[in-house]
Coordinates of C-alpha atoms in Angstrom, one line a residue:
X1 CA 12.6 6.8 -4.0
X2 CA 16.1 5.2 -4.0
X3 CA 14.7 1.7 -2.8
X4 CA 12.3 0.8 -5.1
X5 CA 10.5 2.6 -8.9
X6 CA 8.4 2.1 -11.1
X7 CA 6.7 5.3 -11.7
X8 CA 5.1 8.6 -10.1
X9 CA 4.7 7.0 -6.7
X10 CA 7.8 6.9 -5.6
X11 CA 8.7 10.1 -6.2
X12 CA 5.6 11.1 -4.4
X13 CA 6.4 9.1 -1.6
X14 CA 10.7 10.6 -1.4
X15 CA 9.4 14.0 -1.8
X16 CA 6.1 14.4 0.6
X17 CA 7.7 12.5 3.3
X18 CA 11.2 15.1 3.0
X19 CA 8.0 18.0 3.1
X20 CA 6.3 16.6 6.3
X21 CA 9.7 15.7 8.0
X22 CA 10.3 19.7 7.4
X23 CA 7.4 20.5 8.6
X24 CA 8.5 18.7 12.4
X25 CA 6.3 15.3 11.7
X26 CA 7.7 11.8 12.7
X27 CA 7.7 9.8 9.6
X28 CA 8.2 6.0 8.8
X29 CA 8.3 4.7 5.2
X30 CA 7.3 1.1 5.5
X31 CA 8.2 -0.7 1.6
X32 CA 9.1 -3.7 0.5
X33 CA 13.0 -4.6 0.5
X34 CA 13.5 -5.5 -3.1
X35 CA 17.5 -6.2 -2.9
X36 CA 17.5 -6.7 -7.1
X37 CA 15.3 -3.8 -8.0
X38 CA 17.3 -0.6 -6.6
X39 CA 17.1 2.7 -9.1
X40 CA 20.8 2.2 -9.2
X41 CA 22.0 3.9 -6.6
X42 CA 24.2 3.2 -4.3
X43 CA 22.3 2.9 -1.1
X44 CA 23.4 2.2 2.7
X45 CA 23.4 -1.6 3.8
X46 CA 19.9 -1.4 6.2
X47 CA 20.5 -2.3 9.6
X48 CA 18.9 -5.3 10.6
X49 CA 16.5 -4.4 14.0
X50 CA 16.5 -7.8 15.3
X51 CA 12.8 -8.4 14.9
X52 CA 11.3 -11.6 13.2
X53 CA 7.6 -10.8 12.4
X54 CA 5.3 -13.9 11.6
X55 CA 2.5 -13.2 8.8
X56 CA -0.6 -15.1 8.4
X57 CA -1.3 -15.3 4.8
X58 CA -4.0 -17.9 4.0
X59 CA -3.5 -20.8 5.9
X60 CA 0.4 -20.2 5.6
X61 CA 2.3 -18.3 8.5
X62 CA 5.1 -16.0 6.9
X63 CA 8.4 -14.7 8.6
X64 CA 9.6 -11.7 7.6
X65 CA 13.0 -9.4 9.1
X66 CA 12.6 -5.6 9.8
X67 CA 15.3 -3.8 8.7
X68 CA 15.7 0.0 8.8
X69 CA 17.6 2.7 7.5
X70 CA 17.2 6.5 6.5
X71 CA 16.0 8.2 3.6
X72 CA 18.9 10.2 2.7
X73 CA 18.2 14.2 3.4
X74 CA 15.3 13.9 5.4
X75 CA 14.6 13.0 8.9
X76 CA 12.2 10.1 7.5
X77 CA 12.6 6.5 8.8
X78 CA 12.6 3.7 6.5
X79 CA 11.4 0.3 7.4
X80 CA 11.9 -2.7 4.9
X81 CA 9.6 -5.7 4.9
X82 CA 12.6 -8.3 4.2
X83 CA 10.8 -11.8 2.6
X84 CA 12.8 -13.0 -0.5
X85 CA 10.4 -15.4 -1.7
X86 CA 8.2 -12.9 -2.8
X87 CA 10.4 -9.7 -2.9
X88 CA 13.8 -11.0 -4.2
X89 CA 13.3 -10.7 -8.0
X90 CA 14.1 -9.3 -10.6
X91 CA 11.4 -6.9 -10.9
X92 CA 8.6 -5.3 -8.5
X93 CA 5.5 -6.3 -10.1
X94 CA 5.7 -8.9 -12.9
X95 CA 8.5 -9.7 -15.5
X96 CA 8.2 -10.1 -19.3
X97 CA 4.9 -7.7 -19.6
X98 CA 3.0 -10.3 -17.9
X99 CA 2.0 -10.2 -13.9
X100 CA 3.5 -12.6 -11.3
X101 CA 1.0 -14.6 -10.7
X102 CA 1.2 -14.4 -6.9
X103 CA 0.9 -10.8 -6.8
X104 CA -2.0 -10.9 -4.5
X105 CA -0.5 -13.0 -2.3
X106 CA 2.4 -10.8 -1.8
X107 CA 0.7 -8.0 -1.3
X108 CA -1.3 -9.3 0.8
X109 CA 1.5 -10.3 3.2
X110 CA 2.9 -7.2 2.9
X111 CA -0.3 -5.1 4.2
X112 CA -0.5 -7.2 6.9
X113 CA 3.2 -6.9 7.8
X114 CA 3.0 -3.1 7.6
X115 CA 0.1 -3.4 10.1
X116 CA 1.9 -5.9 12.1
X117 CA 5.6 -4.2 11.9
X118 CA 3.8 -0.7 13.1
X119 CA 2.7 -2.5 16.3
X120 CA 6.0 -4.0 16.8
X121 CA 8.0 -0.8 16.7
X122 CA 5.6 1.0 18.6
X123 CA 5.0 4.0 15.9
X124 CA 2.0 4.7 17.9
X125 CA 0.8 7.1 14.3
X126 CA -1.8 9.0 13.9
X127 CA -2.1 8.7 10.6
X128 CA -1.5 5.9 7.9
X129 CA -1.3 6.9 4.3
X130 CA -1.4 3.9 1.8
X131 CA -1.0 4.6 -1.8
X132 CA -2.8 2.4 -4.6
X133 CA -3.8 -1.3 -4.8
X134 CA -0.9 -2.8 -3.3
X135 CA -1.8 -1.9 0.3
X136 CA -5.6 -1.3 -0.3
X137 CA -6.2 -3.8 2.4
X138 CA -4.4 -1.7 5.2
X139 CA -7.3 0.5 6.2
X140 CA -9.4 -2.5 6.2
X141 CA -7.4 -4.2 8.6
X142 CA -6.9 -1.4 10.3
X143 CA -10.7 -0.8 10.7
X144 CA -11.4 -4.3 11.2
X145 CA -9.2 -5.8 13.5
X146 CA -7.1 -3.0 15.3
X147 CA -9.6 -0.7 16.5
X148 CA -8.4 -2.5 20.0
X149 CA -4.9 -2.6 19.3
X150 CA -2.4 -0.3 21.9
X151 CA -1.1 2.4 19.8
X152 CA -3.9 1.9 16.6
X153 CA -6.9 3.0 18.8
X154 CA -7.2 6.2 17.5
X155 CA -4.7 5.9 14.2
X156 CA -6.8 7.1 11.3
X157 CA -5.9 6.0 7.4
X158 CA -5.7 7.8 4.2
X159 CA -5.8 6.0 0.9
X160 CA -3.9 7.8 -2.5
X161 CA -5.3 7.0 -5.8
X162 CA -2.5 7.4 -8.4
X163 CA -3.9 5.3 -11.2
X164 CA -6.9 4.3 -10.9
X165 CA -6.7 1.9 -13.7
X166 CA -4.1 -0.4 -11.9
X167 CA -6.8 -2.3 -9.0
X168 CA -5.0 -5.0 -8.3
X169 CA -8.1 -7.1 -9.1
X170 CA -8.0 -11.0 -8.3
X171 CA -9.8 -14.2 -8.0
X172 CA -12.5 -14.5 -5.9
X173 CA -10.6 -17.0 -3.9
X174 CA -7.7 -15.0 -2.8
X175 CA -10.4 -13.8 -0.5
X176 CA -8.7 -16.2 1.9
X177 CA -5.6 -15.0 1.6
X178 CA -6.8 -11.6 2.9
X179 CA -7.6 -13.4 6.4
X180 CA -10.7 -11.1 6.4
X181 CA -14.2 -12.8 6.8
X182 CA -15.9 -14.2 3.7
X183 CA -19.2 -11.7 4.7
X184 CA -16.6 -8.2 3.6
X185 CA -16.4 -9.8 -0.2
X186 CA -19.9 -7.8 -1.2
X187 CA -20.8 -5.2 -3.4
X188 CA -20.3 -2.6 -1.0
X189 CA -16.9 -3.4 0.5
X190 CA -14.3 -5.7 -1.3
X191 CA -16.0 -7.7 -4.2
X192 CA -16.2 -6.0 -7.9
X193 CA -18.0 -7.9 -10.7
X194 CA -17.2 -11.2 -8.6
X195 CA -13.4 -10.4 -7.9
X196 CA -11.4 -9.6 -5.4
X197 CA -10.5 -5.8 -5.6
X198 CA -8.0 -4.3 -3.5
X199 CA -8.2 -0.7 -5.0
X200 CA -11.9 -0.9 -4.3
X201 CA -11.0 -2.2 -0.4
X202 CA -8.9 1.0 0.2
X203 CA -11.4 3.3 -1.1
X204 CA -14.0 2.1 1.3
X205 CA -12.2 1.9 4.5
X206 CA -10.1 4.4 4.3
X207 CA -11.8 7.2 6.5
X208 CA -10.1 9.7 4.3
X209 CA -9.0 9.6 0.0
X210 CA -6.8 11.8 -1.9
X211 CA -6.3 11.5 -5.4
X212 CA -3.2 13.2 -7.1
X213 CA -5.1 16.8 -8.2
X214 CA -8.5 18.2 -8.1
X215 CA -9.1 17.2 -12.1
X216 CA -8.1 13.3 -11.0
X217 CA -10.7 13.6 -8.4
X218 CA -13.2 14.9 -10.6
X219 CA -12.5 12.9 -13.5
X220 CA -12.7 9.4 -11.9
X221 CA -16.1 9.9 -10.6
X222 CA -16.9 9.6 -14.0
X223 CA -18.4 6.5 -16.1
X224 CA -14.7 8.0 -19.0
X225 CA -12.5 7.8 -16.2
X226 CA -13.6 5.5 -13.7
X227 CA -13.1 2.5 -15.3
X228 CA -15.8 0.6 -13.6
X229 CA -15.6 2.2 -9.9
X230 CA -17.0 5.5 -10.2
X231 CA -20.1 4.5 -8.8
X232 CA -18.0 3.5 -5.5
X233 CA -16.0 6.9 -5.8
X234 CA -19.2 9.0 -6.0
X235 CA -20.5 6.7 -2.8
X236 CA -17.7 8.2 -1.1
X237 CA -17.1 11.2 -2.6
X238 CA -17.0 13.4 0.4
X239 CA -14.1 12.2 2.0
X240 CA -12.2 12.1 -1.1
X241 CA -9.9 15.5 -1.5
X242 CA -7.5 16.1 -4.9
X243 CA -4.7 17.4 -4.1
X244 CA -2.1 18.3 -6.8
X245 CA 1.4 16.8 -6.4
X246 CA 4.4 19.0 -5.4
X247 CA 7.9 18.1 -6.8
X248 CA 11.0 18.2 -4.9
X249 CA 12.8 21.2 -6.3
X250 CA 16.4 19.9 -4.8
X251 CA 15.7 16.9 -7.3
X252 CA 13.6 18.6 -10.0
X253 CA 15.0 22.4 -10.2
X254 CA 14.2 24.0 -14.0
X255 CA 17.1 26.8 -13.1
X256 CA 19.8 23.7 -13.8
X257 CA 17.5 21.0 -15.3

């Protein structure tokens, strides 16, 4: 993933959506824009679409600009989420080995904005894959509040587990910066030994899981690997599928590697 790394993910992400283009399937990548964090490449300037979205965060409203480009050798549509307050820094996730502290926050926004900039431009999809704890809450608002909206009514959402020890757990009070209703933060939906657990919110409102092989699958449904949600995995074990990741062999190619 040109735009943005920090691991596996991204790779995943350039790679599957190249594989599903291929295969004749209309794809949007919807990401951050994170103008300081490139993989130092060289990348296109993204064309600004001319489309202000507002985000309710809290008790805050949020603009944000759409801007869209291509990902380079694939048919794949990319969509950036541009909000330099929380975007325009110097790294993705935290600086210095220690978190930013308004990570939840951010994400938060930036579920909703995927949700909302979907609508906008009128994907219509039928599917919505979201990959680990940063958009955990996208199923849930999918589930919860756009069951009614045109062009979600019959969108269903898969959730990707690619390490589960990353859960994006928070305070139990950045339950209002979800915009969800207090009565979801239970045992059974979004709360986890009194936090806030966005991992945990993906995994149960997602209608389908993937994690990245048949062994990860297995293995976190255990009390070794499950740090602390493999009771919530087994729960909802049979929608959950492991499926091993493929590689992009124009990137990755052991003949010249």
């Amino acid at each position: 993933m040109p735009f943005a790394k920090t691991g596996g993910l991204a790779d995943v992400a350039t790679a599957l959506s190249k594989a599903l283009c291929e295969a004749g399937h209309a794809v949007s990548l919807v990401l951050p824009f994170y103008p300081r964090a490139g993989c130092g490449q060289t990348l296109p300037t993204p064309e600004d679409i001319g489309r202000t979205l507002e985000i309710r965060v809290g008790h805050k409203r949020v603009p944000a600009r759409l801007l869209r480009t291509r990902l380079e050798g694939s048919g794949a549509q990319v969509v950036l989420i541009d909000q330099p307050i929380y975007f325009d820094r110097d790294e993705l996730y935290g600086e210095r080995g220690r978190d930013y502290d308004d990570n939840c926050e951010r994400f938060c926004f930036f579920s909703r904005a995927c949700v909302e900039a979907i609508r906008v431009l009128e994907l219509s999809p039928d599917i919505i894959h979201a990959n680990d704890w940063q958009t955990g809450l996208v199923p849930a608002l999918v589930e919860l509040e756009h069951q009614r909206t045109p062009g979600l009514e019959r969108t269903a959402t898969v959730f990707t587990i690619h390490n589960l020890a990353f859960q994006g757990q928070f305070w139990h009070w950045d339950m209002l910066l979800t915009g969800l209703d207090w009565r979801h933060f239970n045992w059974k939906q979004m709360e986890h030994n009194n936090y806030l657990n966005l991992l945990k919110t993906g995994v149960v409102f997602a209608d389908a899981l993937t994690a990245v092989s048949p062994t990860y699958a297995r293995e976190i449904q255990t009390r070794e690997f499950g740090c602390g949600l493999e009771g919530v995995l087994t729960a909802h074990r049979r929608k959950l599928t492991g499926i091993l990741n493929g590689v992009d062999t124009d990137v990755w190619n052991p003949a010249s590697d």
